[in-house]
Coordinates of C-alpha atoms in Angstrom, one line a residue:
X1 CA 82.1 146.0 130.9
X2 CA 83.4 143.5 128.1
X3 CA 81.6 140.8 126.3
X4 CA 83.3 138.1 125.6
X5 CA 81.9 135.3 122.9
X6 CA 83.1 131.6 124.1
X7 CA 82.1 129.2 120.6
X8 CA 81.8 125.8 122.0
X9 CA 80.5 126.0 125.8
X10 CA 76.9 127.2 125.3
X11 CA 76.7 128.6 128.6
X12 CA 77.0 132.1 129.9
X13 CA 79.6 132.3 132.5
X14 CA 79.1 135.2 135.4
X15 CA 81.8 135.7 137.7
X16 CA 81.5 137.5 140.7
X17 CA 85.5 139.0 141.6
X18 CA 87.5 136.8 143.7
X19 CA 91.2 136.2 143.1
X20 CA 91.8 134.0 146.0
X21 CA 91.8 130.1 146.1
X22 CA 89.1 129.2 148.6
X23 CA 87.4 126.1 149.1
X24 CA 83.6 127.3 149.2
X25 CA 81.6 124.6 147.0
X26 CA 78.2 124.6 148.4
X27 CA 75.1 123.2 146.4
X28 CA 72.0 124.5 148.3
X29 CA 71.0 127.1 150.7
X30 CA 71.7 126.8 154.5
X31 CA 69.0 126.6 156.7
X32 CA 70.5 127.0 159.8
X33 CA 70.8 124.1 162.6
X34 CA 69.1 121.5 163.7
X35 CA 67.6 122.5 167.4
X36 CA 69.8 121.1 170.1
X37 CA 69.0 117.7 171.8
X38 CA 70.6 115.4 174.2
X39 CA 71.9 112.4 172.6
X40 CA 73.7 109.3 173.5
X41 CA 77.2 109.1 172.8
X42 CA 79.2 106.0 172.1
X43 CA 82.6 106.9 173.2
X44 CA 86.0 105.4 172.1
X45 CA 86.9 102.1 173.7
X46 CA 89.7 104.1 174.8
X47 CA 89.5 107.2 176.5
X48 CA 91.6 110.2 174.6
X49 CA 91.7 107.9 171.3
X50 CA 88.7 109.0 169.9
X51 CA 87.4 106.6 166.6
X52 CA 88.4 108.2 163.1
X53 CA 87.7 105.0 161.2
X54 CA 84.0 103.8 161.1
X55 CA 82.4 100.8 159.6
X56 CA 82.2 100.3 156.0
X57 CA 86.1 102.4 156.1
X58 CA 85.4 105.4 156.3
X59 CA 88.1 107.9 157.7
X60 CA 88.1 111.3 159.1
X61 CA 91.8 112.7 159.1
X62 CA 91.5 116.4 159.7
X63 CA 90.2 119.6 159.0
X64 CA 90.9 122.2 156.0
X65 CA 91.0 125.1 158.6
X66 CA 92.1 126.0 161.8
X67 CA 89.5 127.8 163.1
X68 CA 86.0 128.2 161.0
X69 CA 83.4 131.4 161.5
X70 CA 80.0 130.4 162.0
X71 CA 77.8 130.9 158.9
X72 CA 80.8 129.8 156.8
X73 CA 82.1 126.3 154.9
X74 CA 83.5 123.6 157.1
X75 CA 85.9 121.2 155.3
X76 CA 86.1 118.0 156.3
X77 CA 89.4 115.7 155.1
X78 CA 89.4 112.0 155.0
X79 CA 88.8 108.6 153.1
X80 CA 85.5 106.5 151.4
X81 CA 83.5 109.6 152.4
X82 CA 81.2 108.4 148.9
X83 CA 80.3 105.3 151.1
X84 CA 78.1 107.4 153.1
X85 CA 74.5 106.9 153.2
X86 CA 72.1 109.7 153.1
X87 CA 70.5 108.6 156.4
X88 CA 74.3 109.3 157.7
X89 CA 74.9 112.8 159.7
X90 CA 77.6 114.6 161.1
X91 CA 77.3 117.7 163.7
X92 CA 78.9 118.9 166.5
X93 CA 78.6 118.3 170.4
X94 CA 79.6 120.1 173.1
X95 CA 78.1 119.9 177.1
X96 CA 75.6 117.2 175.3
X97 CA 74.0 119.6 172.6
X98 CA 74.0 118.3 169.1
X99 CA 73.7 121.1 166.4
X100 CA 73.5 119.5 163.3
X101 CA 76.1 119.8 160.0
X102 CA 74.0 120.3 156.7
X103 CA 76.5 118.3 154.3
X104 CA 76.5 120.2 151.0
X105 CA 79.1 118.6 148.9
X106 CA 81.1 115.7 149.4
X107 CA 83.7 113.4 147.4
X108 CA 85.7 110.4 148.5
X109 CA 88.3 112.6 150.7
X110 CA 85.8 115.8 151.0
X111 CA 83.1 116.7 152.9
X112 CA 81.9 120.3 152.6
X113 CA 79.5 121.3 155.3
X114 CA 77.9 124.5 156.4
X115 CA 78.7 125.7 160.3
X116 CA 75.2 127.5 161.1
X117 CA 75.0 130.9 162.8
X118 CA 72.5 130.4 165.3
X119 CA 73.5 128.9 168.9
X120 CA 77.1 128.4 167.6
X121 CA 79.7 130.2 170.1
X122 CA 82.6 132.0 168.8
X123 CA 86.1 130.8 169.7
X124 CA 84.5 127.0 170.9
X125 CA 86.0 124.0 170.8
X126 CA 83.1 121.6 169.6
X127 CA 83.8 117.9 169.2
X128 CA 83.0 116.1 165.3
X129 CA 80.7 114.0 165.4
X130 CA 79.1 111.1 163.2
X131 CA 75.8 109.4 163.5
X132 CA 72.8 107.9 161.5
X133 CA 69.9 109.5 162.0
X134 CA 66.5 107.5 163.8
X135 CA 64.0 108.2 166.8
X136 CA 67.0 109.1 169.0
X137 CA 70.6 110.4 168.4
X138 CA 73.4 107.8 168.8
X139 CA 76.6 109.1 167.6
X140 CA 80.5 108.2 167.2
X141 CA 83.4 110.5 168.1
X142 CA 85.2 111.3 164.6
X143 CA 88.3 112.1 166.5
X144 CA 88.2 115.5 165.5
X145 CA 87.4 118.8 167.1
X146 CA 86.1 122.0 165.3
X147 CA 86.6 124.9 167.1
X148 CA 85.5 128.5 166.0
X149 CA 87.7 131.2 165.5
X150 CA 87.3 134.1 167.6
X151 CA 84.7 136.9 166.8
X152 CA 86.7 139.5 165.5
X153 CA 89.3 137.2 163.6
X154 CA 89.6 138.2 160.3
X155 CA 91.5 135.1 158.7
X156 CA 88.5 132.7 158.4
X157 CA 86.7 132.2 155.1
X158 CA 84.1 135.0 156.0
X159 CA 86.8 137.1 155.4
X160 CA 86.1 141.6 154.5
X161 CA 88.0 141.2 150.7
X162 CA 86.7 142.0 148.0
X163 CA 86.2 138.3 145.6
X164 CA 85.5 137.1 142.5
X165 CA 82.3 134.9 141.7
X166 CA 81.2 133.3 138.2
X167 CA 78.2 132.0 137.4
X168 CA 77.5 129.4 134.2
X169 CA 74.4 129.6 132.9
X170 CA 72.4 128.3 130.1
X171 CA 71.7 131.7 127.6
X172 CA 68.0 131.8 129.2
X173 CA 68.9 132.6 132.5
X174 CA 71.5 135.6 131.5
X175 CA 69.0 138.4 132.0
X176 CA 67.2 137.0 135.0
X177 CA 70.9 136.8 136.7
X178 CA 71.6 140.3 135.8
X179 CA 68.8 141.6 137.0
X180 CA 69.6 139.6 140.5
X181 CA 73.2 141.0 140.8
X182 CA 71.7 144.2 140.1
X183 CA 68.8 144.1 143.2
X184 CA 71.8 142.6 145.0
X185 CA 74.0 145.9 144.3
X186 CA 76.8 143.5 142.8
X187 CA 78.5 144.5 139.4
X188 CA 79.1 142.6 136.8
X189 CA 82.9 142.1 135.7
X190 CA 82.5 140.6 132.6
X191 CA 80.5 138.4 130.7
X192 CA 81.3 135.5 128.7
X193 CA 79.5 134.0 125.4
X194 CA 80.6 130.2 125.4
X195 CA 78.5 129.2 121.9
X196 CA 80.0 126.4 121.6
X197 CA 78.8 124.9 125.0
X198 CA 75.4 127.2 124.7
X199 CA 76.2 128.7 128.2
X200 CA 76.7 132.3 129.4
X201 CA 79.6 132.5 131.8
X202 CA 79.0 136.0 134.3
X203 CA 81.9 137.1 136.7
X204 CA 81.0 139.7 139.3
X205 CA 82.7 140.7 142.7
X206 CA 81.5 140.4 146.3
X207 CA 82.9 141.3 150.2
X208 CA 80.8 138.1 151.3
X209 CA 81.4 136.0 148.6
X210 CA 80.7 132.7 150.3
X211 CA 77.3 134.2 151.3
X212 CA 76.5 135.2 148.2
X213 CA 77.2 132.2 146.4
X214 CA 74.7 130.3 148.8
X215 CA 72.2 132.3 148.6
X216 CA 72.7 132.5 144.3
X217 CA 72.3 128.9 144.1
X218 CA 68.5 128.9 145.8
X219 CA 67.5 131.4 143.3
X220 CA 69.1 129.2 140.3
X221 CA 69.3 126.1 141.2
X222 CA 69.9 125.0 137.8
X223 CA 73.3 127.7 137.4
X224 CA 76.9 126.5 138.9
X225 CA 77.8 128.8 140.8
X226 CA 81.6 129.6 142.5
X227 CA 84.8 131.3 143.4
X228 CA 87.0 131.8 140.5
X229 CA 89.9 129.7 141.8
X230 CA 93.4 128.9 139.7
X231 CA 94.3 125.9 138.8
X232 CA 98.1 125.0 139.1
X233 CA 100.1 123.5 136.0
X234 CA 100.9 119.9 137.7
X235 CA 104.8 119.9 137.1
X236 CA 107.8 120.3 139.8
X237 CA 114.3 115.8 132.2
X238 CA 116.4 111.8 130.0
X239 CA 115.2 109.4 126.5
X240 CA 113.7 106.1 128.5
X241 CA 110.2 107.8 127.2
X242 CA 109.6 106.0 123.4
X243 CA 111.0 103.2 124.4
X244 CA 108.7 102.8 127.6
X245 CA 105.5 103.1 125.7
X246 CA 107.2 101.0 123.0
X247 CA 107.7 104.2 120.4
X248 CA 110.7 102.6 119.1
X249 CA 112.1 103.1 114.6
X250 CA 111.0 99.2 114.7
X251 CA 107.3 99.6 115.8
X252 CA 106.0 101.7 113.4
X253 CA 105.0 104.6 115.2
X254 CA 107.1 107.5 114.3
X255 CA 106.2 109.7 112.0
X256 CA 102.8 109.0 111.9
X257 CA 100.3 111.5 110.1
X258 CA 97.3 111.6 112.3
X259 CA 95.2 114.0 110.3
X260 CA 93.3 115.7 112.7
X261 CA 94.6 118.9 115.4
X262 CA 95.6 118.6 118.9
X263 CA 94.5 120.8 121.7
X264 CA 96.8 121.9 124.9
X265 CA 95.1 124.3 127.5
X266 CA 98.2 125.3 129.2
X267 CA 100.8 128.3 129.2
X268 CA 102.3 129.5 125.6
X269 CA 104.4 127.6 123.2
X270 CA 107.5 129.5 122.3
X271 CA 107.6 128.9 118.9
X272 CA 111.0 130.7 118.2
X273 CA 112.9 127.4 119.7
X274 CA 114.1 125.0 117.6
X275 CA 112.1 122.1 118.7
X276 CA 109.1 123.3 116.9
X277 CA 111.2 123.9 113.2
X278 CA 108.4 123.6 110.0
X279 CA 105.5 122.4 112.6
X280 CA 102.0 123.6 113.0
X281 CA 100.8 126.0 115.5
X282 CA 98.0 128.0 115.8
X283 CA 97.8 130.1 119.8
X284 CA 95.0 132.5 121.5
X285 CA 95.7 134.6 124.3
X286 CA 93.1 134.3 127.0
X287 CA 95.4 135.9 129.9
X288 CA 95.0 139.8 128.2
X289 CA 98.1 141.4 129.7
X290 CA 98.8 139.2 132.5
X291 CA 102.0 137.8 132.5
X292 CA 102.0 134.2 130.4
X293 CA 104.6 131.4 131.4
X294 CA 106.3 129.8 128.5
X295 CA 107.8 127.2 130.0
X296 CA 105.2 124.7 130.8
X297 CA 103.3 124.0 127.2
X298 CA 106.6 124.3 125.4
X299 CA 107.8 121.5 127.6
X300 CA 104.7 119.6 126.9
X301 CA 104.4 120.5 122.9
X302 CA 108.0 119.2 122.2
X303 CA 107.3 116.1 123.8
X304 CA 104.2 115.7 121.3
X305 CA 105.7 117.5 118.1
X306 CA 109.5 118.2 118.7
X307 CA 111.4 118.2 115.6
X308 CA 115.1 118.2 116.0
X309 CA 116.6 115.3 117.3
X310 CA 119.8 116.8 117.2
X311 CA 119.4 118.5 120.2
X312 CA 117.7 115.4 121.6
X313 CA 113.7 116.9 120.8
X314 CA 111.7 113.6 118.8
X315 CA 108.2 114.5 119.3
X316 CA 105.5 111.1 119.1
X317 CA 103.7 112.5 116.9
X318 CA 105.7 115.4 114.7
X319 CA 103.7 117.5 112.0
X320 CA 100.2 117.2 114.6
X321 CA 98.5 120.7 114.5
X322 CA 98.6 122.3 118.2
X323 CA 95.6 124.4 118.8
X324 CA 97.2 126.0 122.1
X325 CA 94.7 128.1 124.3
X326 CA 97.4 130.2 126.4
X327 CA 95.4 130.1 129.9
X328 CA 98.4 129.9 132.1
X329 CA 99.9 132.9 133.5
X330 CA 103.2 133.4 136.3
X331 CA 101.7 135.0 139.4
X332 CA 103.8 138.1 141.2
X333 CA 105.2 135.1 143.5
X334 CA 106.6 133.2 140.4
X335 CA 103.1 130.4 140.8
X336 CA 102.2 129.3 137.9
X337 CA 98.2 129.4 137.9
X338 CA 95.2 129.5 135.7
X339 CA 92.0 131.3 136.5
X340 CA 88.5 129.0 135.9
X341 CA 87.4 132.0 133.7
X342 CA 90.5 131.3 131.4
X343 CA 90.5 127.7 131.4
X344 CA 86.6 128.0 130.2
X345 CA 87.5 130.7 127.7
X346 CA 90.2 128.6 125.8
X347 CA 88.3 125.2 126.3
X348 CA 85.2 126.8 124.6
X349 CA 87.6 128.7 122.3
X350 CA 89.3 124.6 121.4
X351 CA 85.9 123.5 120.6
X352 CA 85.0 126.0 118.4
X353 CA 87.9 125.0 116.3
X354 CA 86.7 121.6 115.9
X355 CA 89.5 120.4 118.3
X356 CA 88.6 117.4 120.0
X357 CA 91.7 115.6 121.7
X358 CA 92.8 117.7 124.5
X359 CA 95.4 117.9 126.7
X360 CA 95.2 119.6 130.0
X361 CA 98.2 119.4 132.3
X362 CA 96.4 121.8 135.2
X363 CA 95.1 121.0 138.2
X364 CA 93.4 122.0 141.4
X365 CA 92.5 120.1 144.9
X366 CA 88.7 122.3 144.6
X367 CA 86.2 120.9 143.2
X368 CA 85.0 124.2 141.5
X369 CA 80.9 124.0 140.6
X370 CA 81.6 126.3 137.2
X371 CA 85.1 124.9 136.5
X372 CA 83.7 120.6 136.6
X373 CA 80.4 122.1 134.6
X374 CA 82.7 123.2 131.3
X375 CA 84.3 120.1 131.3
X376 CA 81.6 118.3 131.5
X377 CA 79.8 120.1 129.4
X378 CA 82.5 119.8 126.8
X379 CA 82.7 116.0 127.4
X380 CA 79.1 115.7 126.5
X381 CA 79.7 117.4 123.1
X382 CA 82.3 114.7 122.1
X383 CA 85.8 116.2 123.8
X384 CA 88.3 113.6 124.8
X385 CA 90.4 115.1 127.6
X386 CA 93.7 113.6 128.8
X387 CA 94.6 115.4 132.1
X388 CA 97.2 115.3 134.5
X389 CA 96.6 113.2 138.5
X390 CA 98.3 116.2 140.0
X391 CA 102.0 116.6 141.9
X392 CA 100.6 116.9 145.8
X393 CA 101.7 113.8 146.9
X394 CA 100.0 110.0 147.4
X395 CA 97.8 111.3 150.9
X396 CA 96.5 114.5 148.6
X397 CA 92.5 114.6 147.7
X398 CA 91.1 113.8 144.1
X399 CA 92.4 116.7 141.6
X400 CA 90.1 118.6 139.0
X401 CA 89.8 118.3 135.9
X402 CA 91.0 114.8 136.9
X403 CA 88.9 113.0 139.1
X404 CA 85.6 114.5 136.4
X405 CA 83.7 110.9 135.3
X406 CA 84.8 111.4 131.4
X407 CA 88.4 112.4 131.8
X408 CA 91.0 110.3 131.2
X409 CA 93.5 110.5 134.4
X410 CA 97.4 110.1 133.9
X411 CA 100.1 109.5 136.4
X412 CA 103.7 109.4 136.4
X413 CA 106.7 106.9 136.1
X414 CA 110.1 106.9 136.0
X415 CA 112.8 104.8 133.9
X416 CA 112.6 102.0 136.5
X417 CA 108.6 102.0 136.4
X418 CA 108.4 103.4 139.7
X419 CA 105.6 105.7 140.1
X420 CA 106.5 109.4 140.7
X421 CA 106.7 110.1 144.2
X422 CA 104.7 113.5 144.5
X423 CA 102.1 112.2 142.2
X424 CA 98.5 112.1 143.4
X425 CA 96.8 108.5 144.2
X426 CA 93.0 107.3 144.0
X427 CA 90.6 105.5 142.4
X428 CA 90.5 108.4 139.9
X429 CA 93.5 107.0 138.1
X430 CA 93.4 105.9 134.9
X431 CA 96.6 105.1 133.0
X432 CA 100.6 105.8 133.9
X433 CA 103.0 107.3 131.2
X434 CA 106.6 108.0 131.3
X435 CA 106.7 111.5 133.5
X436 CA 109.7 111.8 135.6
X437 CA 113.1 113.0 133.8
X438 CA 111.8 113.5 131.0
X439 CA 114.0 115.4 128.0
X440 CA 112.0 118.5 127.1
X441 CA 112.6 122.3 125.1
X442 CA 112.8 125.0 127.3
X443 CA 111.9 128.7 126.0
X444 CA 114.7 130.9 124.6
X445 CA 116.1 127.7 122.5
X446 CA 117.1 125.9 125.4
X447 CA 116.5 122.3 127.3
X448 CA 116.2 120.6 130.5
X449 CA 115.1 117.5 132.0
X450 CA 111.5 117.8 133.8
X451 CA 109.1 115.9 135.8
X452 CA 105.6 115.9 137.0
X453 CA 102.7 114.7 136.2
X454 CA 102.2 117.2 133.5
X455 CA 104.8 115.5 131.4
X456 CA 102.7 111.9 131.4
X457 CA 99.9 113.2 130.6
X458 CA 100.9 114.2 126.9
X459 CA 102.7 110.5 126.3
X460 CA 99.5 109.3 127.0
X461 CA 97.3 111.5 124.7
X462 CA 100.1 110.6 122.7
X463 CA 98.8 107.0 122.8
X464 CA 95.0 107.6 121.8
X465 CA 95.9 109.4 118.7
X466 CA 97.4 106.5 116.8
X467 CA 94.1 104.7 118.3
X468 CA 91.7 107.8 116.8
X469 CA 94.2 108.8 113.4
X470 CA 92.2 105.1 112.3
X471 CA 88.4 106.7 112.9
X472 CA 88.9 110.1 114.7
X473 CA 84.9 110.0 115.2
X474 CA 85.2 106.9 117.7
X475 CA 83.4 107.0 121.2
X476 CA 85.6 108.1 124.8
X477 CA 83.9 105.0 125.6
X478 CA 85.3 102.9 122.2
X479 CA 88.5 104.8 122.9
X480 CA 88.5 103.4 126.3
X481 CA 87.9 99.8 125.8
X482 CA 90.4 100.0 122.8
X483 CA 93.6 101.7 125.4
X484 CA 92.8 98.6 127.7
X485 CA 94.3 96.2 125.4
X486 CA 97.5 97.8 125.3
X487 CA 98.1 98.1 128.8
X488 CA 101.1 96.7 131.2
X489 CA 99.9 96.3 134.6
X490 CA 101.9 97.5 137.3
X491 CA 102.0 97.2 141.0
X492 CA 99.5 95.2 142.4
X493 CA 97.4 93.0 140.0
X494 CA 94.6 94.8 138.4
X495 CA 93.0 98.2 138.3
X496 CA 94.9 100.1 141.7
X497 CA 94.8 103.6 142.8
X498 CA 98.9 103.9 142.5
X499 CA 99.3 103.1 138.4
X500 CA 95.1 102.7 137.5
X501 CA 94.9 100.4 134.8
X502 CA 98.8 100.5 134.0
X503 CA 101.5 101.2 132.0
X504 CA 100.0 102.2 128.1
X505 CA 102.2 100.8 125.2
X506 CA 101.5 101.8 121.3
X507 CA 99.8 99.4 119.0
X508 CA 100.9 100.5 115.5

């Protein structure tokens, strides 16, 4: 078993093994269901056209899963699921018995829920149902039906593989966890020093890992605990980009000396091609011998330092340090993904080298409990972190890092100031940036046009360093207010979920 020191995150991270992306975010421990009753139902006006949409906007649009074990995570999709009361309920009816949902997580288009064990039939269809809780049951049809998958199905999340868990903890709670996982018979992977966020990070493995993570989070309430799950770089080339943010030879801009280092948690620079010529560097490897993508952060590093405009490469901000934390890695499919435990290692690692502006061009639909603790963690000890909306199209859910309070959200836009039709869209968008065919190095001295919201998101980092090169030590919150007066709105007037606050422009 390895030890791994992590300077900045303060926390000890324990992961239990799970390589698969699974939705399993759970807070507290189930306690079963609610005993049945007979309610009243309010049925829609229309018979067969059940309700989705109830007052105050709320939407339910579908399931995550086609068939969900009992004992496991129900995910619920839809809209304004944060304007939900806590006297509001969901549970499931079928032949007039109401068993009740215990709603452990929820977000604006997420609702994670816990299907109970007892009096829960396998492979039933069970109507979705929505109601306030009083003296008696009256509830809405959601429009949705849950049903359960069949008793020996083996595709469900309570599925017989082996998975990995990590737990974040403050340095306190390290032996008390141990000592858990070791009553529990579980190993422990690897553990993780992160000194610079004064957590302990612990991986171990489990056959029942959504089990085990709900029953982990009764005993430590105050740990995040969850799957390891990967995190996707959020990118699917021309020279519109400088003069779109108004990074023209007549503004002032170029060549500017900011003084302090950049951070990009991404894939590794390849710092043979020509792009990077006489500029600053400095990588870690926190993928050990997995395979690391190169494309991805050398795309992104040449639009920030690119140094040979002969081949069409002007960096915004040429001569900047890169700190690059090489977290990405090319699955055995070609994916490009990055595992929680790596994205913590190199964020901790950033921080410990007094790196503050960071660019993170990942992203993930799951709300990971250990993955949304780092950043904010790191937020909390002064990191500003530009990240990307995500590429899964405008009906998607919120993204992570993203959608974190603290995080400065970019989306895409082409030439024309049209916004980039697989970008994500919600109230968690900040700002839009130039991100569709965009001009970019390539590794083995080569070049292409790219797009995605990957490729916004350093134009608009780009953008808060000529704001921070005047007093680097400046407030996310000063920083803020100061990016707002250099803004072009776009699309509808005002803050929307398409473009966020709109268009930044440099201010030099």
């Amino acid at each position: 078993m390895l030890r791994y020191s992590m300077t900045l995150l303060g926390f000890l991270l324990i992961s239990v093994g799970w390589v698969q992306t699974l939705s399993a975010q759970t807070s507290v421990d189930p306690t079963g269901m609610v005993p049945g009753t007979t309610p009243s139902v309010d049925r829609s006006p229309n018979p067969g056209m059940p309700e989705t949409r109830e007052p105050g906007g709320i939407v339910f649009s579908g399931l995550r899963a086609s068939c969900v074990r009992p004992g496991t995570i129900l995910t619920i999709q839809g809209k304004n699921f944060d304007t939900m009361s806590h006297n509001n309920r969901l549970g499931l009816n079928n032949a007039g018995k109401l068993i009740e949902l215990e709603i452990l997580n929820k977000n604006k288009t997420r609702i994670s829920s816990y299907l109970p064990k007892n009096n829960v039939e396998f492979n039933t269809s069970y109507d979705l149902v929505f109601y306030q809780k009083s003296n008696e049951y009256t509830f809405k049809q959601t429009g949705l039906s849950v049903r359960t998958c069949p008793a020996n199905d083996i595709t469900s999340n309570d599925r017989s593989v082996v998975q990995d868990v990590i737990i974040l903890v403050e340095e306190a709670q390290e032996n008390p966890v141990r000592s858990e996982l070791q009553r529990r018979g579980l190993p422990i992977v690897d553990v993780y020093s992160l000194n610079a966020l004064q957590s302990v990070l612990i991986h171990t493995r489990a056959s029942n890992a959504v089990t085990v993570i709900q029953e982990l989070r009764v005993v430590f309430p105050d740990a995040e605990i969850d799957l390891n799950n990967d995190l996707t770089a959020s990118a699917k080339p021309r020279l519109y980009a400088h003069k779109t943010l108004g990074w023209t030879s007549d503004s002032g801009c170029q060549n500017t000396q900011l003084g302090f280092p950049i951070g990009l948690l991404d894939g590794a620079i390849d710092q043979n091609h020509s792009a990077f010529a006489d500029q600053s560097i400095v990588s870690r490897n926190f993928l050990g011998d997995q395979k690391i993508d190169l494309n991805h952060a050398t795309s992104i590093a040449s639009i920030l330092i690119g140094n040979n405009q002969e081949q069409g490469y002007q960096g915004l901000i040429p001569g900047t340090n890169i700190y690059n934390a090489v977290v990405l890695r090319v699955s055995s499919s070609g994916d490009q993904l990055a595992s929680t435990v790596a994205v913590l290692q190199g964020l901790d690692w950033l921080l410990s080298q007094q790196v503050r502006l960071i660019n993170v061009s990942l992203s993930t639909a799951t709300a990971n409990r250990v993955l949304n603790k780092g950043f904010i963690l790191s937020i909390e000890k002064g990191a500003i972190v530009f990240s990307s909306a995500g590429n899964q199209g405008p009906e998607a859910p919120e993204s992570y890092p993203a959608a974190l309070d603290g995080v400065f959200t970019v989306t895409a836009i082409d030439s024309r100031q049209k916004i980039y039709r697989d970008a994500n869209q919600g109230d968690f968008i900040d700002f839009a940036a130039p991100g569709v065919d965009i001009w970019a190095a390539t590794p083995d001295n080569k070049g292409a046009y790219v797009s995605g919201t990957s490729f916004a998101t350093p134009h608009a980092l780009a953008v808060a360093s000529l704001i921070l090169k005047n007093n680097s030590k400046i407030s996310r919150q000063v920083l803020s207010r100061a990016l707002s007066f250099s803004l072009t709105d776009l699309g509808v007037p005002g803050n929307d979920p398409v473009f966020g606050a709109g268009l930044l422009k440099v201010t030099c």
